[in-house]
Coordinates of C-alpha atoms in Angstrom, one line a residue:
M17 CA -28.3 -3.5 -8.2
A18 CA -32.0 -2.5 -8.4
L19 CA -34.3 -3.6 -11.1
V20 CA -36.9 -1.6 -13.0
L21 CA -40.2 -3.4 -13.8
S22 CA -42.2 -1.6 -16.5
E23 CA -45.8 -2.0 -17.6
L24 CA -47.0 -3.3 -14.3
K25 CA -50.8 -3.2 -14.5
L26 CA -52.9 -2.3 -11.4
P27 CA -56.7 -2.7 -11.7
L28 CA -58.7 0.4 -11.0
Q29 CA -60.3 -1.3 -8.0
A30 CA -56.9 -2.2 -6.5
D31 CA -55.2 0.2 -4.1
E32 CA -51.6 1.3 -4.6
S33 CA -50.6 -0.4 -1.4
S34 CA -51.1 -3.7 -3.3
L35 CA -48.4 -2.9 -5.8
K36 CA -45.9 -5.2 -4.1
E37 CA -48.4 -8.1 -4.4
F38 CA -48.9 -7.5 -8.1
A39 CA -45.2 -7.1 -8.8
A40 CA -44.5 -10.4 -7.0
R41 CA -47.3 -12.1 -9.0
A42 CA -45.8 -10.8 -12.3
L43 CA -42.4 -12.2 -11.3
A44 CA -43.7 -15.5 -9.9
M45 CA -42.1 -15.1 -6.5
P46 CA -43.4 -14.6 -3.0
E47 CA -44.2 -11.0 -1.9
S48 CA -41.6 -11.3 0.8
A49 CA -38.9 -11.6 -1.8
I50 CA -39.4 -7.9 -2.7
L51 CA -37.2 -6.0 -0.2
G52 CA -38.1 -2.6 -1.5
L53 CA -40.4 -0.9 -4.1
R54 CA -40.4 2.7 -5.3
V55 CA -42.8 4.1 -7.9
N56 CA -41.0 5.8 -10.8
R57 CA -44.0 6.5 -13.1
V58 CA -47.7 5.9 -13.3
S59 CA -50.0 6.5 -16.2
L60 CA -53.7 5.8 -16.8
D61 CA -54.6 3.2 -19.5
A62 CA -58.2 3.9 -20.6
R63 CA -57.9 2.5 -24.1
R64 CA -60.5 -0.2 -23.2
K65 CA -63.4 1.4 -21.3
D66 CA -64.3 -2.0 -19.8
D67 CA -60.9 -2.5 -18.4
I68 CA -59.4 0.8 -17.2
C69 CA -56.2 0.3 -15.2
F70 CA -53.1 2.1 -14.2
S71 CA -49.7 1.2 -15.7
Y72 CA -46.7 1.5 -13.3
T73 CA -43.0 1.6 -13.7
V74 CA -41.4 0.7 -10.4
T75 CA -37.9 0.1 -9.0
L76 CA -37.5 -3.1 -7.1
T77 CA -34.9 -4.2 -4.6
L78 CA -34.4 -8.0 -4.5
S79 CA -31.7 -10.4 -3.1
P80 CA -28.9 -11.2 -5.6
K81 CA -30.4 -14.7 -6.1
D82 CA -33.9 -13.3 -6.8
E83 CA -32.6 -10.7 -9.2
V84 CA -31.2 -13.5 -11.4
R85 CA -34.5 -15.3 -11.3
A86 CA -36.4 -12.1 -12.1
L87 CA -34.2 -11.2 -15.1
R88 CA -34.9 -14.7 -16.5
R89 CA -38.6 -14.2 -16.3
T90 CA -40.3 -14.1 -19.7
G91 CA -43.4 -12.0 -20.5
V92 CA -42.5 -9.1 -18.3
R93 CA -40.4 -5.9 -19.0
I94 CA -37.7 -6.0 -16.4
A95 CA -34.1 -4.8 -16.5
H96 CA -31.3 -3.4 -14.4
A97 CA -31.9 0.1 -13.2
P98 CA -29.7 2.6 -15.0
E99 CA -27.1 4.4 -12.9
E100 CA -28.2 7.9 -12.2
A101 CA -25.2 10.2 -12.6
P102 CA -25.7 13.8 -11.5
R103 CA -25.7 16.4 -14.2
L104 CA -22.5 18.4 -14.0
L105 CA -22.4 22.2 -14.5
S106 CA -19.4 24.0 -16.0
F107 CA -18.2 27.4 -14.8
G108 CA -16.3 30.0 -16.7
T109 CA -13.3 32.2 -15.9
E110 CA -14.5 35.7 -16.8
T111 CA -14.9 37.9 -13.8
L112 CA -18.3 39.4 -13.2
N113 CA -18.1 43.2 -13.3
A114 CA -21.8 43.9 -13.2
P115 CA -25.0 42.0 -12.3
I116 CA -26.6 39.3 -14.4
I117 CA -30.1 40.5 -15.2
V118 CA -33.1 38.2 -15.7
V119 CA -36.0 39.9 -17.4
G120 CA -39.3 38.2 -16.7
M121 CA -40.5 35.9 -13.9
G122 CA -42.5 33.3 -15.8
P123 CA -41.1 29.7 -15.9
A124 CA -38.1 30.5 -18.0
G125 CA -37.0 33.5 -15.9
L126 CA -37.9 31.9 -12.6
F127 CA -35.8 28.8 -13.2
A128 CA -33.0 30.7 -14.8
A129 CA -32.8 33.0 -11.7
Y130 CA -33.2 30.0 -9.3
L131 CA -30.2 28.1 -10.9
L132 CA -28.1 31.3 -11.0
A133 CA -28.8 32.0 -7.3
Q134 CA -28.3 28.4 -6.4
N135 CA -24.7 28.7 -7.7
G136 CA -23.9 32.0 -6.1
Y137 CA -24.4 34.4 -9.1
R138 CA -26.9 36.7 -7.2
P139 CA -29.1 37.5 -10.2
V140 CA -31.3 40.7 -10.4
V141 CA -34.8 39.7 -11.6
L142 CA -36.9 42.4 -13.2
E143 CA -40.6 41.7 -13.4
R144 CA -43.0 44.2 -15.0
G145 CA -46.0 42.8 -12.9
R146 CA -46.6 42.5 -9.3
D147 CA -45.8 39.8 -6.7
V148 CA -48.2 36.8 -6.7
D149 CA -50.2 37.9 -3.7
A150 CA -51.0 41.3 -5.0
R151 CA -51.4 39.9 -8.5
R152 CA -54.0 37.3 -7.3
A153 CA -56.1 40.2 -5.9
D154 CA -55.8 42.2 -9.1
V155 CA -56.8 39.2 -11.2
A156 CA -59.8 38.5 -9.0
R157 CA -60.9 42.1 -9.3
F158 CA -60.6 41.9 -13.1
W159 CA -62.5 38.6 -13.4
E160 CA -65.2 39.7 -10.9
K161 CA -65.7 43.4 -11.9
G162 CA -64.0 43.9 -15.2
L163 CA -61.4 46.3 -13.6
F164 CA -58.3 45.7 -15.7
S165 CA -54.7 46.5 -14.8
E166 CA -52.0 46.7 -17.4
V167 CA -49.4 46.2 -14.7
S168 CA -50.8 43.2 -12.9
N169 CA -53.1 40.7 -14.7
A170 CA -53.2 37.0 -15.7
V171 CA -50.3 37.5 -18.0
F172 CA -48.0 39.9 -16.2
G173 CA -46.6 39.2 -12.7
E174 CA -44.8 36.7 -10.6
G175 CA -45.1 33.3 -12.2
G176 CA -46.1 34.5 -15.6
A177 CA -49.1 33.4 -17.6
G178 CA -48.7 29.9 -16.3
T179 CA -49.6 30.8 -12.7
F180 CA -53.3 31.2 -13.8
S181 CA -53.6 28.0 -15.7
D182 CA -54.0 24.3 -15.0
G183 CA -50.3 24.0 -14.1
K184 CA -49.8 21.2 -16.5
L185 CA -46.2 19.7 -16.5
T186 CA -46.5 17.3 -19.4
T187 CA -43.9 17.8 -22.0
R188 CA -42.6 16.0 -25.1
I189 CA -39.0 17.2 -24.7
K190 CA -36.5 14.5 -23.8
D191 CA -34.2 16.6 -21.6
P192 CA -32.9 15.5 -18.1
R193 CA -33.6 19.0 -16.9
A194 CA -37.3 18.4 -17.3
Q195 CA -37.3 16.0 -14.3
E196 CA -35.2 18.6 -12.4
V197 CA -37.9 21.2 -13.0
V198 CA -40.6 18.8 -11.7
S199 CA -38.4 18.0 -8.6
I200 CA -37.8 21.7 -7.9
F201 CA -41.6 22.4 -8.0
A202 CA -42.2 19.5 -5.6
E203 CA -39.5 20.8 -3.3
H204 CA -41.2 24.2 -3.1
G205 CA -44.7 23.0 -2.3
A206 CA -46.2 21.2 -5.4
P207 CA -47.9 17.9 -4.7
E208 CA -45.3 15.1 -4.4
E209 CA -47.2 12.9 -7.0
I210 CA -45.9 15.2 -9.8
R211 CA -42.6 13.4 -9.5
Y212 CA -44.0 10.2 -10.9
M213 CA -47.4 11.0 -12.7
A214 CA -47.2 10.6 -16.5
K215 CA -49.4 13.7 -16.8
P216 CA -48.7 15.8 -13.7
H217 CA -50.5 19.0 -13.0
I218 CA -50.3 21.4 -10.1
G219 CA -53.4 23.6 -10.3
T220 CA -53.5 27.3 -10.1
D221 CA -54.6 27.2 -6.4
K222 CA -51.3 25.5 -5.5
L223 CA -49.1 27.0 -8.1
V224 CA -49.4 30.5 -6.7
Q225 CA -47.7 29.4 -3.5
V226 CA -45.1 27.3 -5.3
V227 CA -43.8 30.3 -7.4
K228 CA -43.8 32.5 -4.3
N229 CA -41.7 29.9 -2.4
M230 CA -39.2 29.8 -5.3
R231 CA -38.9 33.6 -5.2
L232 CA -38.2 33.5 -1.5
A233 CA -35.6 30.8 -2.1
I234 CA -33.9 33.0 -4.7
L235 CA -33.9 35.9 -2.2
R236 CA -32.4 33.7 0.5
M237 CA -29.6 32.6 -1.9
G238 CA -28.6 36.2 -2.5
G239 CA -30.7 37.1 -5.6
E240 CA -32.8 40.3 -5.9
V241 CA -36.3 40.6 -7.3
R242 CA -37.8 43.9 -8.5
F243 CA -41.5 44.0 -9.3
E244 CA -43.3 46.6 -11.4
T245 CA -40.1 47.2 -13.3
R246 CA -40.5 47.1 -17.0
L247 CA -37.8 46.7 -19.6
T248 CA -37.8 49.7 -22.0
G249 CA -34.4 49.7 -23.7
L250 CA -31.0 48.1 -24.3
E251 CA -27.6 49.7 -24.4
R252 CA -24.6 48.2 -26.2
N253 CA -20.9 48.8 -26.1
G254 CA -20.0 48.0 -29.6
D255 CA -22.2 45.0 -30.3
A256 CA -22.2 43.6 -26.8
L257 CA -25.0 44.3 -24.3
S258 CA -23.7 46.6 -21.5
A259 CA -26.8 47.9 -19.8
V260 CA -30.6 47.7 -19.7
Y261 CA -33.1 50.6 -19.2
V262 CA -36.2 50.1 -17.1
E263 CA -39.2 52.1 -15.9
S264 CA -40.7 51.7 -12.5
N265 CA -42.5 53.8 -10.0
A266 CA -39.2 55.5 -9.3
G267 CA -38.9 56.5 -13.0
R268 CA -36.4 55.6 -15.7
E269 CA -33.2 53.9 -14.7
R270 CA -30.1 52.5 -16.3
I271 CA -28.8 49.2 -14.9
P272 CA -25.4 48.0 -16.1
C273 CA -25.2 44.2 -16.7
A274 CA -22.7 41.5 -17.5
A275 CA -25.4 39.5 -19.2
C276 CA -29.2 39.6 -19.6
I277 CA -31.5 36.5 -19.8
L278 CA -34.5 37.8 -21.8
A279 CA -37.4 35.7 -20.6
I280 CA -40.2 38.0 -21.4
G281 CA -43.1 35.6 -22.2
H282 CA -45.1 36.1 -25.4
G283 CA -47.8 38.4 -24.0
A284 CA -45.7 41.6 -24.0
S285 CA -46.4 43.3 -27.3
D286 CA -44.7 46.5 -26.3
T287 CA -41.4 44.7 -25.5
Y288 CA -41.4 43.0 -28.9
H289 CA -41.9 46.4 -30.5
M290 CA -39.0 47.8 -28.4
L291 CA -36.7 44.9 -29.5
A292 CA -37.5 45.6 -33.1
E293 CA -36.7 49.3 -32.7
S294 CA -33.4 48.2 -31.0
S295 CA -32.5 46.2 -34.1
I296 CA -32.7 42.8 -32.4
L297 CA -33.0 40.2 -35.1
M298 CA -36.4 38.5 -35.0
Q299 CA -38.7 36.6 -37.4
A300 CA -42.4 36.0 -37.6
K301 CA -43.3 32.5 -36.3
P302 CA -46.3 30.3 -37.1
F303 CA -48.7 29.8 -34.2
A304 CA -52.3 28.7 -33.8
A305 CA -55.5 30.5 -32.7
G306 CA -59.2 29.8 -32.4
V307 CA -61.7 29.5 -29.6
R308 CA -62.3 27.9 -26.2
I309 CA -64.9 25.1 -26.0
E310 CA -66.8 24.0 -22.8
H311 CA -68.7 20.8 -22.1
P312 CA -70.2 19.4 -19.0
R313 CA -67.4 17.6 -17.1
E314 CA -69.6 14.6 -16.4
M315 CA -70.3 14.2 -20.1
I316 CA -66.6 14.2 -21.0
D317 CA -65.9 11.8 -18.1
K318 CA -68.5 9.4 -19.4
S319 CA -67.3 9.7 -22.9
Q320 CA -63.8 8.8 -21.9
F321 CA -64.3 6.4 -19.0
G322 CA -67.6 4.8 -19.7
A323 CA -69.2 3.1 -16.7
F324 CA -66.1 4.0 -14.6
A325 CA -66.8 7.7 -14.8
G326 CA -66.8 9.3 -11.4
H327 CA -64.5 6.7 -9.9
P328 CA -62.5 8.5 -7.1
R329 CA -59.1 7.3 -8.5
L330 CA -59.8 8.6 -12.0
G331 CA -60.7 12.3 -11.4
A332 CA -61.7 14.4 -14.4
A333 CA -61.1 13.0 -17.9
E334 CA -58.6 14.5 -20.4
Y335 CA -58.6 14.4 -24.2
H336 CA -56.4 15.6 -27.1
L337 CA -57.8 15.6 -30.6
A338 CA -56.3 16.6 -33.9
D339 CA -57.4 16.8 -37.6
Q340 CA -57.0 18.8 -40.8
S341 CA -59.0 21.5 -42.3
G342 CA -58.2 23.2 -45.6
G343 CA -54.6 22.0 -45.5
R344 CA -54.1 23.2 -42.0
G345 CA -53.8 21.5 -38.7
V346 CA -56.8 21.9 -36.3
Y347 CA -56.4 20.6 -32.8
T348 CA -57.4 20.8 -29.1
F349 CA -54.9 22.6 -26.9
C350 CA -54.4 23.1 -23.2
M351 CA -57.3 21.0 -22.1
C352 CA -58.5 21.8 -18.6
P353 CA -60.6 19.1 -16.9
G354 CA -63.1 20.5 -14.5
G355 CA -61.8 23.9 -15.2
Y356 CA -62.8 27.4 -16.2
V357 CA -62.4 29.7 -19.2
V358 CA -60.6 32.8 -18.0
A359 CA -59.8 36.3 -19.2
C360 CA -56.1 36.7 -20.0
A361 CA -55.9 40.1 -21.7
S362 CA -52.6 42.0 -21.2
E363 CA -53.6 45.3 -22.8
Q364 CA -56.6 47.5 -23.3
G365 CA -59.0 46.8 -26.2
G366 CA -58.4 43.1 -26.7
V367 CA -60.2 40.0 -25.5
V368 CA -58.0 36.9 -24.8
T369 CA -59.2 33.6 -23.4
N370 CA -57.4 30.8 -21.7
G371 CA -58.2 27.8 -19.5
M372 CA -57.6 27.3 -15.8
S373 CA -58.1 24.5 -13.3
H374 CA -57.7 24.1 -9.7
Y375 CA -55.8 21.1 -8.3
A376 CA -59.1 19.2 -7.6
R377 CA -60.3 19.7 -11.2
D378 CA -63.9 19.6 -9.9
G379 CA -65.5 22.5 -11.8
E380 CA -68.9 22.0 -13.5
N381 CA -67.4 22.2 -17.1
S382 CA -64.3 20.9 -18.8
N383 CA -62.8 23.1 -21.5
A384 CA -60.1 23.2 -24.1
A385 CA -58.9 25.4 -27.0
V386 CA -59.9 24.4 -30.5
V387 CA -57.2 26.1 -32.6
V388 CA -56.2 26.3 -36.3
Q389 CA -52.7 26.8 -37.6
V390 CA -51.7 30.3 -38.6
D391 CA -48.7 31.0 -40.7
A392 CA -47.0 33.3 -43.3
R393 CA -49.8 32.9 -45.9
D394 CA -52.0 34.7 -43.4
F395 CA -49.7 37.5 -42.2
G396 CA -46.8 37.6 -44.6
A397 CA -43.2 36.9 -43.9
D398 CA -41.3 40.1 -44.5
D399 CA -42.2 41.9 -41.2
P400 CA -40.9 40.1 -38.2
L401 CA -43.9 41.4 -36.1
A402 CA -46.5 40.5 -38.7
G403 CA -47.7 37.5 -36.7
L404 CA -48.0 39.7 -33.6
R405 CA -50.0 42.3 -35.6
F406 CA -52.3 39.5 -36.8
R407 CA -52.8 38.3 -33.2
E408 CA -53.5 41.9 -32.0
A409 CA -56.1 42.4 -34.7
L410 CA -57.8 39.1 -33.7
E411 CA -58.0 40.1 -30.1
R412 CA -59.4 43.6 -31.0
A413 CA -62.1 42.0 -33.2
A414 CA -63.2 39.8 -30.3
F415 CA -63.3 42.8 -28.0
R416 CA -65.5 44.7 -30.4
L417 CA -67.8 41.8 -31.0
G418 CA -68.2 41.4 -27.2
G419 CA -69.3 45.0 -26.9
G420 CA -66.3 46.2 -24.8
G421 CA -65.5 45.9 -21.1
F422 CA -63.6 42.7 -21.9
V423 CA -66.8 40.8 -22.3
A424 CA -66.1 37.9 -24.7
P425 CA -68.3 36.9 -27.6
A426 CA -69.7 33.3 -27.1
A427 CA -72.1 31.0 -28.9
Q428 CA -73.7 27.6 -28.6
V429 CA -72.0 25.0 -30.8
G430 CA -75.2 24.1 -32.5
D431 CA -75.7 27.7 -33.6
Y432 CA -72.0 28.0 -34.6
L433 CA -72.2 24.9 -36.8
S434 CA -75.4 26.2 -38.4
G435 CA -73.7 29.6 -39.2
R436 CA -76.0 31.7 -37.0
A437 CA -75.6 33.9 -34.0
S438 CA -76.6 32.6 -30.6
S439 CA -79.3 34.5 -28.6
G440 CA -78.6 32.7 -25.3
F441 CA -77.3 29.6 -23.6
G442 CA -78.8 26.3 -22.5
S443 CA -77.6 23.5 -20.2
V444 CA -73.9 24.5 -20.5
R445 CA -73.2 27.7 -18.7
P446 CA -70.2 29.8 -19.8
T447 CA -67.6 30.2 -17.1
Y448 CA -65.7 33.1 -18.6
T449 CA -65.7 36.2 -16.5
P450 CA -66.2 39.2 -16.5
G451 CA -69.0 38.0 -18.8
V452 CA -70.0 36.8 -22.2
C453 CA -72.2 38.2 -25.0
P454 CA -74.2 35.8 -27.2
A455 CA -73.0 36.4 -30.7
D456 CA -72.0 35.0 -34.1
V457 CA -68.5 34.1 -33.0
A458 CA -67.4 33.5 -36.6
A459 CA -67.7 37.3 -37.2
C460 CA -64.5 37.9 -35.3
L461 CA -62.5 35.2 -36.9
P462 CA -60.8 35.1 -40.3
D463 CA -62.7 32.9 -42.7
F464 CA -60.1 30.1 -42.7
M465 CA -60.1 30.0 -38.9
A466 CA -63.9 30.0 -38.6
A467 CA -64.1 27.1 -41.1
G468 CA -61.3 25.3 -39.3
V469 CA -63.0 25.5 -36.0
R470 CA -66.2 24.2 -37.5
D471 CA -64.5 21.3 -39.3
G472 CA -62.6 20.4 -36.1
I473 CA -65.6 20.4 -33.9
R474 CA -67.4 18.1 -36.3
A475 CA -64.4 15.8 -36.7
F476 CA -63.8 15.6 -32.9
G477 CA -67.5 14.8 -32.4
R478 CA -67.0 11.7 -34.4
R479 CA -64.2 10.6 -32.1
L480 CA -65.3 11.8 -28.7
H481 CA -69.0 11.3 -28.1
G482 CA -70.7 14.6 -27.3
F483 CA -67.9 16.9 -28.3
D484 CA -70.2 18.5 -30.9
M485 CA -73.3 18.6 -28.6
P486 CA -75.5 21.6 -29.6
E487 CA -75.5 23.2 -26.2
A488 CA -71.7 23.2 -25.7
V489 CA -70.3 26.7 -25.6
I490 CA -67.4 28.3 -27.6
T491 CA -65.9 31.6 -26.4
A492 CA -63.5 33.8 -28.5
V493 CA -60.7 34.3 -28.9
E494 CA -57.9 31.8 -27.9
S495 CA -54.9 33.6 -29.5
R496 CA -51.9 32.9 -27.3
T497 CA -51.1 29.3 -27.8
S498 CA -47.4 30.2 -28.6
A499 CA -45.3 33.1 -29.5
P500 CA -45.9 34.8 -32.9
V501 CA -42.3 35.9 -32.9
R502 CA -38.9 34.1 -32.6
I503 CA -35.9 36.1 -31.4
L504 CA -33.0 34.7 -33.3
R505 CA -30.1 33.3 -31.3
G506 CA -26.9 31.4 -32.1
E507 CA -25.2 28.3 -30.9
T508 CA -24.0 30.2 -27.7
G509 CA -27.7 31.0 -26.9
E510 CA -27.0 34.7 -27.4
A511 CA -29.2 36.9 -29.6
S512 CA -27.8 37.1 -33.1
G513 CA -25.2 39.9 -33.2
V514 CA -25.7 40.9 -29.6
P515 CA -23.3 39.1 -27.2
G516 CA -24.5 39.0 -23.6
L517 CA -28.2 38.9 -24.5
Y518 CA -29.8 35.5 -24.0
P519 CA -33.4 35.1 -25.2
A520 CA -35.1 32.2 -23.5
G521 CA -38.5 30.5 -23.1
E522 CA -41.8 30.9 -24.8
G523 CA -41.5 34.6 -25.5
A524 CA -38.2 34.0 -27.4
G525 CA -40.1 31.4 -29.5
Y526 CA -38.1 28.4 -28.3
A527 CA -40.6 26.7 -25.8
G528 CA -44.2 25.7 -25.5
G529 CA -45.5 25.1 -21.9
I530 CA -44.3 25.4 -18.3
V531 CA -41.7 22.7 -18.4
S532 CA -40.1 23.3 -21.7
A533 CA -39.9 27.1 -20.9
A534 CA -38.3 26.3 -17.5
V535 CA -35.8 24.0 -19.2
D536 CA -34.9 26.7 -21.8
G537 CA -34.4 29.2 -18.9
M538 CA -32.1 26.7 -17.2
R539 CA -30.1 26.3 -20.4
A540 CA -29.7 30.1 -20.7
A541 CA -28.5 30.2 -17.1
E542 CA -26.0 27.4 -17.7
R543 CA -24.6 29.3 -20.7
V544 CA -24.1 32.4 -18.6
M545 CA -22.4 30.4 -15.9
A546 CA -20.1 28.7 -18.4
R547 CA -18.8 32.2 -19.3
F548 CA -18.4 33.8 -15.9
A549 CA -16.6 32.6 -12.8
R550 CA -18.6 31.9 -9.7
P551 CA -18.5 35.0 -7.5

């Protein structure tokens, strides 16, 4: 039986090819005794800036005699490798008399459709946006020239909002499906290292091809994908869902369905309104909003890595910071090392910012959101769409302050902390396109949020040297950290009171990030398969 050795330290200066040597040294045996070594996980340990190293978990193959010796070794974490049993799926007995519809092609919809297609269910995927190649051109046109498309943008289209992001795959959920998600990404073109990195990321430049490869796989397995097809209505037979209505270039169409996985993402305001009008039970959900902050990447690297900043094995530094302001949480979110602040509006008249990095993470700046908790005390609890309306008002306020044309209001941190408008920018150049307007950013934020962002920046500056540097740049508004709505669902995963409708992912209010959304989409697909017999 193989053994797992944990917390194996590899100095920054040592190459990964020397892992066997360090493992043998930890076990006090010759290197030749290690018959095989496989990396399970690797994380960066930068707690001591004078002794930065990597921490490995590896699986070792030894002779039976050496296994006994290794297990007796004190001072190391070693144990028998757990047996890996495949996760078994269950299939129902009900005959399919209509297609299974998947609405949305973000992580939840993409992985739900992939699992269904893999098991022979031939899903029909409806995506309101365009395919990723056309979408990439549309997004570039928006960022470069301000020409916005409500059909195809950084939120709507193949891959969902996550396609134009850092492609972070870190998740806190403890679900075996999470590793399956990572493996499926790797099988479709993502870097192999994501299988074992503690904080894996793909990068938007690679993610666009990965999601395209997954779509092509779904098609090869018998699925169907229809782009520029927007969900506009639901039809019920009694309480149960029986059909969906869509609009496309061909006009309005009714599509009968045996079940529908609703993986809409949380950018589609019009879909939330349609669901409310269709009496789908929902409730307002707390979320967080604020601004994006940019610093020089080299400064963040030095603050985090000290003298080792710039080392080729380290790459760009990350951070995560949290504090309290006025009884609310304020924290950094979606940190993009060596990345860019990007325009992520999904409708006219609103400015939305997000962060994006390429795989190399070698941009001039590093950025993150600084966000403040928003809840029922700010928007009320009676209206299930109250949080959505709050978000829409925030985005419209930023649009007005920016002067229109999706120009975003921005300010230097020194000005913002002093309560004045900025008239220009210094050593830190804003990366948001189609452009920024120097402004008093606080003017487009509610008072509690403006104060929370100020308090957070000051608190974070005490923990990460330079975070509150006067020439750092903030850009408003970061409003889409998570869904402001939760679509209520029962133990079967179906929408409350609507058998056959399976809300899933971030837009349903049950996930936060690429991996957790993908996992939730897989769960929804499994529940559908547990009901219907394989075709």
